[in-house]
PDB file of C-alpha atoms in Angstrom:
ATOM      1  CA  UNK A  20      98.645  71.203  70.758  1.00  0.00           C
ATOM      2  CA  UNK A  21      98.203  74.616  72.360  1.00  0.00           C
ATOM      3  CA  UNK A  22      96.386  74.894  75.659  1.00  0.00           C
ATOM      4  CA  UNK A  23      92.840  76.208  75.847  1.00  0.00           C
ATOM      5  CA  UNK A  24      94.139  79.388  77.426  1.00  0.00           C
ATOM      6  CA  UNK A  25      96.641  79.979  74.599  1.00  0.00           C
ATOM      7  CA  UNK A  26      93.968  79.263  71.977  1.00  0.00           C
ATOM      8  CA  UNK A  27      91.470  81.574  73.644  1.00  0.00           C
ATOM      9  CA  UNK A  28      93.972  84.429  73.988  1.00  0.00           C
ATOM     10  CA  UNK A  29      95.221  83.961  70.425  1.00  0.00           C
ATOM     11  CA  UNK A  30      91.723  83.854  68.976  1.00  0.00           C
ATOM     12  CA  UNK A  31      90.701  86.951  70.896  1.00  0.00           C
ATOM     13  CA  UNK A  32      93.860  89.048  70.543  1.00  0.00           C
ATOM     14  CA  UNK A  33      95.294  87.988  67.192  1.00  0.00           C
ATOM     15  CA  UNK A  34      92.422  87.263  64.785  1.00  0.00           C
ATOM     16  CA  UNK A  35      92.332  88.960  62.243  1.00  0.00           C
ATOM     17  CA  UNK A  36      95.726  90.371  63.005  1.00  0.00           C
ATOM     18  CA  UNK A  37      97.818  90.951  59.856  1.00  0.00           C
ATOM     19  CA  UNK A  38      97.069  94.176  58.039  1.00  0.00           C
ATOM     20  CA  UNK A  39      96.536  92.303  54.756  1.00  0.00           C
ATOM     21  CA  UNK A  40      93.762  90.215  56.354  1.00  0.00           C
ATOM     22  CA  UNK A  41      91.453  93.174  56.788  1.00  0.00           C
ATOM     23  CA  UNK A  42      92.772  95.862  54.387  1.00  0.00           C
ATOM     24  CA  UNK A  43      94.346  95.403  50.988  1.00  0.00           C
ATOM     25  CA  UNK A  44      96.767  97.867  49.437  1.00  0.00           C
ATOM     26  CA  UNK A  45      93.992  98.974  47.077  1.00  0.00           C
ATOM     27  CA  UNK A  46      91.624  99.701  49.970  1.00  0.00           C
ATOM     28  CA  UNK A  47      94.408 101.557  51.760  1.00  0.00           C
ATOM     29  CA  UNK A  48      95.191 103.770  48.748  1.00  0.00           C
ATOM     30  CA  UNK A  49      91.467 104.532  48.350  1.00  0.00           C
ATOM     31  CA  UNK A  50      91.585 106.296  51.730  1.00  0.00           C
ATOM     32  CA  UNK A  51      93.850 109.008  50.295  1.00  0.00           C
ATOM     33  CA  UNK A  52      92.701 111.881  48.044  1.00  0.00           C
ATOM     34  CA  UNK A  53      92.780 111.028  44.313  1.00  0.00           C
ATOM     35  CA  UNK A  54      95.771 113.290  43.691  1.00  0.00           C
ATOM     36  CA  UNK A  55      97.945 111.297  46.127  1.00  0.00           C
ATOM     37  CA  UNK A  56      96.869 107.719  45.360  1.00  0.00           C
ATOM     38  CA  UNK A  57      99.582 107.158  42.752  1.00  0.00           C
ATOM     39  CA  UNK A  58     102.323 108.515  45.032  1.00  0.00           C
ATOM     40  CA  UNK A  59     104.905 105.754  45.801  1.00  0.00           C
ATOM     41  CA  UNK A  60     105.032 106.981  49.411  1.00  0.00           C
ATOM     42  CA  UNK A  61     101.507 105.548  49.924  1.00  0.00           C
ATOM     43  CA  UNK A  62     102.773 102.062  49.101  1.00  0.00           C
ATOM     44  CA  UNK A  63     105.800 102.609  51.355  1.00  0.00           C
ATOM     45  CA  UNK A  64     103.477 103.766  54.142  1.00  0.00           C
ATOM     46  CA  UNK A  65     101.355 100.630  53.719  1.00  0.00           C
ATOM     47  CA  UNK A  66     104.459  98.405  53.927  1.00  0.00           C
ATOM     48  CA  UNK A  67     105.647 100.277  57.056  1.00  0.00           C
ATOM     49  CA  UNK A  68     102.238  99.889  58.705  1.00  0.00           C
ATOM     50  CA  UNK A  69     102.296  96.200  57.789  1.00  0.00           C
ATOM     51  CA  UNK A  70     105.776  95.815  59.324  1.00  0.00           C
ATOM     52  CA  UNK A  71     104.742  97.656  62.515  1.00  0.00           C
ATOM     53  CA  UNK A  72     101.588  95.567  62.754  1.00  0.00           C
ATOM     54  CA  UNK A  73     103.589  92.339  62.372  1.00  0.00           C
ATOM     55  CA  UNK A  74     105.971  93.509  65.124  1.00  0.00           C
ATOM     56  CA  UNK A  75     102.997  94.183  67.418  1.00  0.00           C
ATOM     57  CA  UNK A  76     101.517  90.777  66.612  1.00  0.00           C
ATOM     58  CA  UNK A  77     104.820  89.114  67.501  1.00  0.00           C
ATOM     59  CA  UNK A  78     104.925  91.092  70.748  1.00  0.00           C
ATOM     60  CA  UNK A  79     101.386  89.926  71.614  1.00  0.00           C
ATOM     61  CA  UNK A  80     102.316  86.302  70.765  1.00  0.00           C
ATOM     62  CA  UNK A  81     105.282  86.535  73.151  1.00  0.00           C
ATOM     63  CA  UNK A  82     103.048  87.985  75.855  1.00  0.00           C
ATOM     64  CA  UNK A  83     100.546  85.158  75.349  1.00  0.00           C
ATOM     65  CA  UNK A  84     103.354  82.605  75.714  1.00  0.00           C
ATOM     66  CA  UNK A  85     104.531  84.282  78.925  1.00  0.00           C
ATOM     67  CA  UNK A  86     100.988  84.385  80.297  1.00  0.00           C
ATOM     68  CA  UNK A  87     100.445  80.694  79.564  1.00  0.00           C
ATOM     69  CA  UNK A  88     103.699  79.837  81.384  1.00  0.00           C
ATOM     70  CA  UNK A  89     102.675  82.025  84.323  1.00  0.00           C
ATOM     71  CA  UNK A  90      99.256  80.374  84.499  1.00  0.00           C
ATOM     72  CA  UNK A  91     100.900  76.923  84.577  1.00  0.00           C
ATOM     73  CA  UNK A  92     102.970  78.031  87.561  1.00  0.00           C
ATOM     74  CA  UNK A  93      99.857  79.403  89.265  1.00  0.00           C
ATOM     75  CA  UNK A  94      97.971  76.152  88.623  1.00  0.00           C
ATOM     76  CA  UNK A  95     100.868  74.158  90.084  1.00  0.00           C
ATOM     77  CA  UNK A  96     100.983  76.390  93.170  1.00  0.00           C
ATOM     78  CA  UNK A  97      97.210  76.112  93.552  1.00  0.00           C
ATOM     79  CA  UNK A  98      97.346  72.308  93.257  1.00  0.00           C
ATOM     80  CA  UNK A  99     100.120  72.114  95.851  1.00  0.00           C
ATOM     81  CA  UNK A 100      98.166  74.336  98.254  1.00  0.00           C
ATOM     82  CA  UNK A 101      95.031  72.284  97.694  1.00  0.00           C
ATOM     83  CA  UNK A 102      96.894  69.039  98.404  1.00  0.00           C
ATOM     84  CA  UNK A 103      98.401  70.577 101.521  1.00  0.00           C
ATOM     85  CA  UNK A 104      95.014  71.658 102.879  1.00  0.00           C
ATOM     86  CA  UNK A 105      93.370  68.345 101.936  1.00  0.00           C
ATOM     87  CA  UNK A 106      96.092  66.489 103.828  1.00  0.00           C
ATOM     88  CA  UNK A 107      95.464  68.679 106.863  1.00  0.00           C
ATOM     89  CA  UNK A 108      91.789  67.707 107.132  1.00  0.00           C
ATOM     90  CA  UNK A 109      90.962  65.586 110.105  1.00  0.00           C
ATOM     91  CA  UNK A 110      88.176  63.036 110.028  1.00  0.00           C
ATOM     92  CA  UNK A 111      84.781  64.509 110.918  1.00  0.00           C
ATOM     93  CA  UNK A 112      85.809  68.165 110.453  1.00  0.00           C
ATOM     94  CA  UNK A 113      84.120  70.249 107.786  1.00  0.00           C
ATOM     95  CA  UNK A 114      86.806  71.525 105.359  1.00  0.00           C
ATOM     96  CA  UNK A 115      85.077  74.903 104.990  1.00  0.00           C
ATOM     97  CA  UNK A 116      84.872  75.335 108.753  1.00  0.00           C
ATOM     98  CA  UNK A 117      88.534  74.381 109.024  1.00  0.00           C
ATOM     99  CA  UNK A 118      89.502  76.940 106.386  1.00  0.00           C
ATOM    100  CA  UNK A 119      87.460  79.672 108.131  1.00  0.00           C
ATOM    101  CA  UNK A 120      89.091  78.770 111.424  1.00  0.00           C
ATOM    102  CA  UNK A 121      92.540  78.922 109.832  1.00  0.00           C
ATOM    103  CA  UNK A 122      91.853  82.324 108.312  1.00  0.00           C
ATOM    104  CA  UNK A 123      90.441  83.763 111.526  1.00  0.00           C
ATOM    105  CA  UNK A 124      93.121  82.420 113.816  1.00  0.00           C
ATOM    106  CA  UNK A 125      96.127  82.640 111.528  1.00  0.00           C
ATOM    107  CA  UNK A 126      97.496  85.808 113.120  1.00  0.00           C
ATOM    108  CA  UNK A 127     101.066  84.575 113.358  1.00  0.00           C
ATOM    109  CA  UNK A 128     100.100  80.947 114.015  1.00  0.00           C
ATOM    110  CA  UNK A 129     101.371  78.414 111.491  1.00  0.00           C
ATOM    111  CA  UNK A 130     101.031  75.127 113.397  1.00  0.00           C
ATOM    112  CA  UNK A 131      97.694  73.307 113.489  1.00  0.00           C
ATOM    113  CA  UNK A 132      95.784  73.209 116.771  1.00  0.00           C
ATOM    114  CA  UNK A 133      96.266  70.501 119.322  1.00  0.00           C
ATOM    115  CA  UNK A 134      93.626  69.570 121.901  1.00  0.00           C
ATOM    116  CA  UNK A 135      95.184  71.955 124.427  1.00  0.00           C
ATOM    117  CA  UNK A 136      95.493  74.926 122.069  1.00  0.00           C
ATOM    118  CA  UNK A 137      92.037  74.463 120.565  1.00  0.00           C
ATOM    119  CA  UNK A 138      90.475  74.514 124.047  1.00  0.00           C
ATOM    120  CA  UNK A 139      92.246  77.780 124.894  1.00  0.00           C
ATOM    121  CA  UNK A 140      91.236  79.280 121.554  1.00  0.00           C
ATOM    122  CA  UNK A 141      87.607  78.301 122.099  1.00  0.00           C
ATOM    123  CA  UNK A 142      87.662  79.854 125.578  1.00  0.00           C
ATOM    124  CA  UNK A 143      89.109  83.093 124.171  1.00  0.00           C
ATOM    125  CA  UNK A 144      86.489  83.137 121.431  1.00  0.00           C
ATOM    126  CA  UNK A 145      83.671  82.570 123.954  1.00  0.00           C
ATOM    127  CA  UNK A 146      84.907  85.416 126.158  1.00  0.00           C
ATOM    128  CA  UNK A 147      85.175  87.700 123.152  1.00  0.00           C
ATOM    129  CA  UNK A 148      81.645  86.849 122.019  1.00  0.00           C
ATOM    130  CA  UNK A 149      80.264  87.327 125.544  1.00  0.00           C
ATOM    131  CA  UNK A 150      81.906  90.777 125.723  1.00  0.00           C
ATOM    132  CA  UNK A 151      80.442  91.696 122.340  1.00  0.00           C
ATOM    133  CA  UNK A 152      76.989  90.548 123.466  1.00  0.00           C
ATOM    134  CA  UNK A 153      77.253  92.628 126.647  1.00  0.00           C
ATOM    135  CA  UNK A 154      78.227  95.711 124.617  1.00  0.00           C
ATOM    136  CA  UNK A 155      75.324  95.121 122.250  1.00  0.00           C
ATOM    137  CA  UNK A 156      72.868  94.756 125.149  1.00  0.00           C
ATOM    138  CA  UNK A 157      74.117  98.016 126.706  1.00  0.00           C
ATOM    139  CA  UNK A 158      73.751  99.776 123.341  1.00  0.00           C
ATOM    140  CA  UNK A 159      70.246  98.350 122.978  1.00  0.00           C
ATOM    141  CA  UNK A 160      69.251  99.571 126.460  1.00  0.00           C
ATOM    142  CA  UNK A 161      70.572 103.093 125.704  1.00  0.00           C
ATOM    143  CA  UNK A 162      68.708 103.145 122.392  1.00  0.00           C
ATOM    144  CA  UNK A 163      65.496 101.919 124.038  1.00  0.00           C
ATOM    145  CA  UNK A 164      65.739 104.673 126.675  1.00  0.00           C
ATOM    146  CA  UNK A 165      66.238 107.303 123.965  1.00  0.00           C
ATOM    147  CA  UNK A 166      63.249 105.985 122.001  1.00  0.00           C
ATOM    148  CA  UNK A 167      61.037 105.942 125.108  1.00  0.00           C
ATOM    149  CA  UNK A 168      62.059 109.540 125.893  1.00  0.00           C
ATOM    150  CA  UNK A 169      61.251 110.643 122.340  1.00  0.00           C
ATOM    151  CA  UNK A 170      57.862 108.857 122.438  1.00  0.00           C
ATOM    152  CA  UNK A 171      57.071 110.556 125.759  1.00  0.00           C
ATOM    153  CA  UNK A 172      57.968 113.974 124.366  1.00  0.00           C
ATOM    154  CA  UNK A 173      55.804 113.339 121.301  1.00  0.00           C
ATOM    155  CA  UNK A 174      52.938 112.260 123.531  1.00  0.00           C
ATOM    156  CA  UNK A 175      53.260 115.538 125.513  1.00  0.00           C
ATOM    157  CA  UNK A 176      53.228 117.483 122.248  1.00  0.00           C
ATOM    158  CA  UNK A 177      50.044 115.731 121.121  1.00  0.00           C
ATOM    159  CA  UNK A 178      48.185 116.372 124.372  1.00  0.00           C
ATOM    160  CA  UNK A 179      49.482 119.943 124.760  1.00  0.00           C
ATOM    161  CA  UNK A 180      51.358 119.345 128.026  1.00  0.00           C
ATOM    162  CA  UNK A 181      54.904 120.610 127.948  1.00  0.00           C
ATOM    163  CA  UNK A 182      57.696 120.056 130.387  1.00  0.00           C
ATOM    164  CA  UNK A 183      58.707 123.205 132.275  1.00  0.00           C
ATOM    165  CA  UNK A 184      61.300 125.243 130.404  1.00  0.00           C
ATOM    166  CA  UNK A 185      64.841 125.731 131.589  1.00  0.00           C
ATOM    167  CA  UNK A 186      64.055 129.246 132.835  1.00  0.00           C
ATOM    168  CA  UNK A 187      61.059 128.021 134.829  1.00  0.00           C
ATOM    169  CA  UNK A 188      58.591 130.233 132.912  1.00  0.00           C
ATOM    170  CA  UNK A 189      55.554 128.965 131.098  1.00  0.00           C
ATOM    171  CA  UNK A 190      56.406 128.007 127.521  1.00  0.00           C
ATOM    172  CA  UNK A 191      53.684 130.305 126.195  1.00  0.00           C
ATOM    173  CA  UNK A 192      55.234 133.299 127.973  1.00  0.00           C
ATOM    174  CA  UNK A 193      58.645 132.430 126.542  1.00  0.00           C
ATOM    175  CA  UNK A 194      57.220 132.271 123.023  1.00  0.00           C
ATOM    176  CA  UNK A 195      55.486 135.661 123.474  1.00  0.00           C
ATOM    177  CA  UNK A 196      58.691 137.241 124.767  1.00  0.00           C
ATOM    178  CA  UNK A 197      60.684 135.859 121.815  1.00  0.00           C
ATOM    179  CA  UNK A 198      58.061 137.169 119.367  1.00  0.00           C
ATOM    180  CA  UNK A 199      58.185 140.648 120.984  1.00  0.00           C
ATOM    181  CA  UNK A 200      61.995 140.679 120.610  1.00  0.00           C
ATOM    182  CA  UNK A 201      61.636 139.647 116.977  1.00  0.00           C
ATOM    183  CA  UNK A 202      59.054 142.367 116.394  1.00  0.00           C
ATOM    184  CA  UNK A 203      61.351 144.969 117.957  1.00  0.00           C
ATOM    185  CA  UNK A 204      64.260 143.889 115.749  1.00  0.00           C
ATOM    186  CA  UNK A 205      62.075 144.017 112.624  1.00  0.00           C
ATOM    187  CA  UNK A 206      60.708 147.474 113.548  1.00  0.00           C
ATOM    188  CA  UNK A 207      64.163 148.901 114.307  1.00  0.00           C
ATOM    189  CA  UNK A 208      66.651 147.057 112.034  1.00  0.00           C
ATOM    190  CA  UNK A 209      69.512 149.487 112.681  1.00  0.00           C
ATOM    191  CA  UNK A 210      69.926 148.734 116.185  1.00  0.00           C
TER     192      UNK A 210
END
């Protein structure tokens, strides 16, 4: 009895596969113009297409067989890996947490943790998290200062008070001077 995978692949890839299952010789000859329908080459062409189609079907059947064998090997490897990880579970430890820990700390480490190595790993993880928290707090403080500065500048804009300009002049005088320069450039574009 074929496996479900082989049946599924065969049903999907091979049905209806033979040329005769979906096109008869009569239907095939009807595709050609009336003047060529009686030509013996049409029947030869149909036989050649049928032969090529059968060869392709055989090729697909072989590929399905190979895929089923490959999937059996993958299932065996998966079952072995599952048994190996199930055997590694210690009482009271969540299997998902253990898997996450293995993935995160598997950089070159193949042996399971002992009490001494797990303590050192936890200490390293704590230090790393504390450093990340400190960096995040510093970033938050910088962002807060930038936001407070922007809010202060917006408040000055709303009330009409402006900070002194870099040149020390009143901002209104600077704007008037810039407008006069613009007017001079517009009046005398050549130079």
